[in-house]
CSV table of C-alpha atoms and ligand atoms in Angstrom, one decimal:
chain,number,residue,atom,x,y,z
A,385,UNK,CA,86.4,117.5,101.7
A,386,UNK,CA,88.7,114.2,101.0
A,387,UNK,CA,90.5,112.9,103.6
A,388,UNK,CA,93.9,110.9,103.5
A,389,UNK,CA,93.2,107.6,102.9
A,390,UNK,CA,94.6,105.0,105.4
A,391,UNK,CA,98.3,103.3,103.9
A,392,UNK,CA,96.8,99.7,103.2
A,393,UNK,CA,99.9,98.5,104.9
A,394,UNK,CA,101.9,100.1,107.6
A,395,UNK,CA,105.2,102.2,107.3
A,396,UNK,CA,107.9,99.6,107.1
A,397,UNK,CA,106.1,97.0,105.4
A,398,UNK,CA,107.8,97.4,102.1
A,399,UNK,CA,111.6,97.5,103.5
A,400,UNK,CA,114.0,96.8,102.7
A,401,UNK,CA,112.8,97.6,99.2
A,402,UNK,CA,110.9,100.9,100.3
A,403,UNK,CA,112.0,102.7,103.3
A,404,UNK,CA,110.0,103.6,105.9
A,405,UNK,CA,111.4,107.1,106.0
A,406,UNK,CA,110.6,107.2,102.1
A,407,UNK,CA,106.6,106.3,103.1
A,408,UNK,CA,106.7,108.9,105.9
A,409,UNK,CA,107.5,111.6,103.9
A,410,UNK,CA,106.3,110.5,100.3
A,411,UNK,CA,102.8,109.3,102.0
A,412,UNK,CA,102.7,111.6,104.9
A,413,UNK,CA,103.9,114.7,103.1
A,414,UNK,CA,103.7,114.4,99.4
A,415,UNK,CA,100.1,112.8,99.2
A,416,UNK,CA,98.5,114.3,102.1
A,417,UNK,CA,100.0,118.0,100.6
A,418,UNK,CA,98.0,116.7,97.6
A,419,UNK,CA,94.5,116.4,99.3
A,420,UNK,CA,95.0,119.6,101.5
A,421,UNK,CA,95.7,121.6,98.4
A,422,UNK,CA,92.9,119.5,96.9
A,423,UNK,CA,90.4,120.8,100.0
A,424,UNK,CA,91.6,124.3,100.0
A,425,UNK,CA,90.6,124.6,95.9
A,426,UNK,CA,87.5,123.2,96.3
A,427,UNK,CA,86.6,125.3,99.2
A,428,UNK,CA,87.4,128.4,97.3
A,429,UNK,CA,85.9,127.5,94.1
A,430,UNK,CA,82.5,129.2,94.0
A,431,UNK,CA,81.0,126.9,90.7
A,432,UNK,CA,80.6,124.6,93.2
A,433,UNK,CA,80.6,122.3,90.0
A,434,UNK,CA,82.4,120.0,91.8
A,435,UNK,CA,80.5,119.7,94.9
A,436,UNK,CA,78.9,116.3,94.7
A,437,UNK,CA,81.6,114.9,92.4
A,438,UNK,CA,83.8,111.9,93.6
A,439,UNK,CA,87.5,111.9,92.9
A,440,UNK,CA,87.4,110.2,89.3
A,441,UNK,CA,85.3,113.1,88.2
A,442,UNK,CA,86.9,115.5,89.4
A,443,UNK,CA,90.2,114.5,87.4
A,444,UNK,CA,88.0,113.9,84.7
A,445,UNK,CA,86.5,116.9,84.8
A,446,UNK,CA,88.9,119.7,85.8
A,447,UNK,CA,91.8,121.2,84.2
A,448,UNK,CA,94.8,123.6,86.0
A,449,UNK,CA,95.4,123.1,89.8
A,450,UNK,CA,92.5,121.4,90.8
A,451,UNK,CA,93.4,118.3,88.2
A,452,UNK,CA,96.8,118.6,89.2
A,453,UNK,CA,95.9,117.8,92.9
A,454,UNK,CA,93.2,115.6,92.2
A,455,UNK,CA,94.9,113.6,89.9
A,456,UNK,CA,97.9,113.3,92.3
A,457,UNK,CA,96.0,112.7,95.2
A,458,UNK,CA,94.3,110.1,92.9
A,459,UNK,CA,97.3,108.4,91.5
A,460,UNK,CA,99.0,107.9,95.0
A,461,UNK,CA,96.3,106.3,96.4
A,462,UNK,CA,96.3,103.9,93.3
A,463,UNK,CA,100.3,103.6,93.7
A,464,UNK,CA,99.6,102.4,97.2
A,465,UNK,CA,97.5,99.7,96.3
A,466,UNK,CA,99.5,98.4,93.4
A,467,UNK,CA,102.2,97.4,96.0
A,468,UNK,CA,101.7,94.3,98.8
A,469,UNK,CA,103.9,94.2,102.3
A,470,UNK,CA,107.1,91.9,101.3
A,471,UNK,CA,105.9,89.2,104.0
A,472,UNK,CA,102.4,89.0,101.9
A,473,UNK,CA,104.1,88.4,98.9
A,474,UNK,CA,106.5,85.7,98.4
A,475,UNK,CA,105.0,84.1,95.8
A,476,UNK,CA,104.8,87.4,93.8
A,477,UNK,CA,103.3,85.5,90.9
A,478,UNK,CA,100.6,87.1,88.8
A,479,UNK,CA,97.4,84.5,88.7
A,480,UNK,CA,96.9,82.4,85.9
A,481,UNK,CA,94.5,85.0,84.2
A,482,UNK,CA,96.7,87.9,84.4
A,483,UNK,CA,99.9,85.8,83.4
A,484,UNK,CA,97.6,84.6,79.9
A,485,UNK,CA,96.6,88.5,79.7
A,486,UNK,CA,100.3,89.5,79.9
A,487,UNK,CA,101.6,86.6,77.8
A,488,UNK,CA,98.9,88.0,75.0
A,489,UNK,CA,99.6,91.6,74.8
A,490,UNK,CA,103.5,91.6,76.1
A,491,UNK,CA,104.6,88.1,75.0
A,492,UNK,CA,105.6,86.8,78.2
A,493,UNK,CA,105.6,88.2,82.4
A,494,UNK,CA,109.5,88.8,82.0
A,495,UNK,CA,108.5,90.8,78.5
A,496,UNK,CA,106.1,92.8,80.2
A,497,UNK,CA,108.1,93.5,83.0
A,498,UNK,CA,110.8,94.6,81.0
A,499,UNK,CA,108.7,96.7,78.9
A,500,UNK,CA,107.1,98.5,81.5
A,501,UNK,CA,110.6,99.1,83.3
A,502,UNK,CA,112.2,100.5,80.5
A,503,UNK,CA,109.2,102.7,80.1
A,504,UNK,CA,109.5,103.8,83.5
A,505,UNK,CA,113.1,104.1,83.5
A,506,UNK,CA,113.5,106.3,80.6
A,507,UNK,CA,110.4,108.4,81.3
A,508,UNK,CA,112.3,112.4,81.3
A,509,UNK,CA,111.3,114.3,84.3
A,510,UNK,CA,108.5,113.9,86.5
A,511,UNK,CA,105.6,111.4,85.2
A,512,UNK,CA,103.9,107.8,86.5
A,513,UNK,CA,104.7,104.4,84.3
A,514,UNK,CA,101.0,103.1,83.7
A,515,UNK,CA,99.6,99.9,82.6
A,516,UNK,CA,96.0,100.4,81.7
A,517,UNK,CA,93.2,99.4,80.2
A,518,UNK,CA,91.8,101.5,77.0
A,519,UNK,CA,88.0,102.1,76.6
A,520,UNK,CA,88.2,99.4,73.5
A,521,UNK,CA,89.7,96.7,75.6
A,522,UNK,CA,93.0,96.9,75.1
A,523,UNK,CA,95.6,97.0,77.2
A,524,UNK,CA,98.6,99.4,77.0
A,525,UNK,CA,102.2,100.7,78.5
A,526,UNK,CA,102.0,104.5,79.1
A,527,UNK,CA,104.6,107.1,80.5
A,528,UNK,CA,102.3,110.0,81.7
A,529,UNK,CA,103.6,113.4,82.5
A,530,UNK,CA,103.7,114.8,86.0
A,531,UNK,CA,100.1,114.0,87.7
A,532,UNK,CA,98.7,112.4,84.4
A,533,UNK,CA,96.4,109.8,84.8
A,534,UNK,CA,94.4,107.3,82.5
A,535,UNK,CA,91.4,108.9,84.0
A,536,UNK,CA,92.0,111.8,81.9
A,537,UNK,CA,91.0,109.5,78.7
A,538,UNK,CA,88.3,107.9,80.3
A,539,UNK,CA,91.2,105.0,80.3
A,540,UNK,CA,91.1,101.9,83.0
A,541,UNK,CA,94.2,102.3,85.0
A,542,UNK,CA,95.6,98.7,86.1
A,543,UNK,CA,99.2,99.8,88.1
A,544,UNK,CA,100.8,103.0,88.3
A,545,UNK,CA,104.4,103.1,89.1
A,546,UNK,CA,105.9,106.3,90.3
A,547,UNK,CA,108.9,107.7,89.1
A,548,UNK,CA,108.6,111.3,90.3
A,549,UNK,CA,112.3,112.0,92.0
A,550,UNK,CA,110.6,111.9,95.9
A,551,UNK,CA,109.3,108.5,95.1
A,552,UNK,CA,112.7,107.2,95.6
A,553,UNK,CA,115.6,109.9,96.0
A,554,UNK,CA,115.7,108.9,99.9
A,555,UNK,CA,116.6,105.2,99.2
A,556,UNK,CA,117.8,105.4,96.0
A,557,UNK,CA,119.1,108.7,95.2
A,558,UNK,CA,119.2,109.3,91.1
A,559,UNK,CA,119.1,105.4,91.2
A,560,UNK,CA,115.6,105.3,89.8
A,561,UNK,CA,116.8,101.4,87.9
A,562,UNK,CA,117.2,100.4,91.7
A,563,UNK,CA,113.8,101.5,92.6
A,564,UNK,CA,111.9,100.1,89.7
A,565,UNK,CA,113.5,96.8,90.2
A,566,UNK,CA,112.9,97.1,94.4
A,567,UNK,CA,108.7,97.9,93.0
A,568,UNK,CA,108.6,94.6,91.1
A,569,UNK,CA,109.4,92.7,94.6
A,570,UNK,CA,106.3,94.6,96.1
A,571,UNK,CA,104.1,94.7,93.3
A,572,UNK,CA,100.7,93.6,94.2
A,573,UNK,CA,99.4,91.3,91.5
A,574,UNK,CA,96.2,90.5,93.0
A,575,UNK,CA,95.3,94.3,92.8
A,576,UNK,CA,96.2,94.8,89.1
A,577,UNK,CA,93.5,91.7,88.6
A,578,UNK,CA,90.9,92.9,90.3
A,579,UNK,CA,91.1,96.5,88.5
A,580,UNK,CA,90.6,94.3,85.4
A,581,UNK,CA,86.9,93.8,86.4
A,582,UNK,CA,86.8,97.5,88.1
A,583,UNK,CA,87.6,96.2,91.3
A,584,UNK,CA,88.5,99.5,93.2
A,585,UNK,CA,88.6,99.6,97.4
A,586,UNK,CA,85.5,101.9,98.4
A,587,UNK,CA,87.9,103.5,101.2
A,588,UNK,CA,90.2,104.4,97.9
A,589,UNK,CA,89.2,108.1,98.6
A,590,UNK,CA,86.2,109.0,101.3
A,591,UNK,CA,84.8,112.1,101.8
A,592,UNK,CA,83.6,113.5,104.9
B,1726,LIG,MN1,104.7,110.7,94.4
């Protein structure tokens, strides 16, 4: 059984970019529907193949519903993450090591920022912008569709951004522009670095 993992940040930490009531129903609803439906599947599925697998497996290693919820249970935890309480982050500067690894691959922060949005922006229907890191060391921009997840390639995610409608409809309505600029004023920088070396929080998705 997975649990819910705990918001690293509380409910109205990212306003006025992200609403509370957006985190209340995106976290408390959304993701937790995610694990539930998660928990129920793996209760009923008598291979037990996935018994003593943690969540990266799982979504590495399932197809149908089971990788739709695990993936999406997954991905929101990692969306979480990739986003700092406004009062934690007024430099909102990427470190000198990110900034050289974005200047390399993207040309400059701005370019990368404005690659990724557009991305994002003009991903059709429901899906996740990615920035991720590919098993030969690259680094890449990726629209993924619905719960999609660099996992699935054996791919390092770095930041996931969103852009299913309920990530934003409550704040933004069909304003996703507003929202992806509102994410880059929360983004947590310090997070996308320490994925670079694998970094991941332990709590990022407990069993019990
Ligand atoms: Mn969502």
């Amino acid at each position: 059984m997975f649990k819910l993992p705990d918001l690293p940040y509380s409910l109205n930490a990212l306003e006025p970019y992200i609403s509370k009531k957006t985190l209340s129903y995106h976290y408390g609803k959304h993701h937790k529907a995610y694990i539930d439906n998660l928990n129920n599947l793996l209760e009923q599925d008598t291979s037990s193949k996935y018994s003593d697998k943690n969540i990266e497996e799982i979504v590495a290693d399932s197809e149908g519903k089971i990788f739709n919820n695990a993936a999406q249970a997954y991905n929101h935890t990692f969306y979480w993450h990739c986003m700092k309480p406004v009062e934690d982050n007024e430099k909102n500067n990427p470190s000198d090591r990110l900034k050289d690894l974005l200047e390399e691959n993207f040309g400059s922060v701005d370019d990368f920022i404005a690659q990724f949005t557009e991305i994002a922006k003009t991903h059709f229907g429901s899906g996740w912008a990615w920035l991720l890191k590919k098993k030969d060391g690259s680094i890449e921009i990726m629209g993924m569709h619905d719960a999609d997840t660099p996992l699935m390639n054996g791919d390092t995610p770095l930041l996931a951004l969103d852009v299913w409608e309920h990530a934003y409809y409550l704040d933004y309505q069909n304003g996703r522009p507003d929202y992806i600029e509102a994410f880059w004023k929360v983004v947590n920088w310090d997070f996308v670095e320490a994925r670079l070396d694998g970094v991941q929080d332990k709590s990022f998705m407990e069993q019990s």
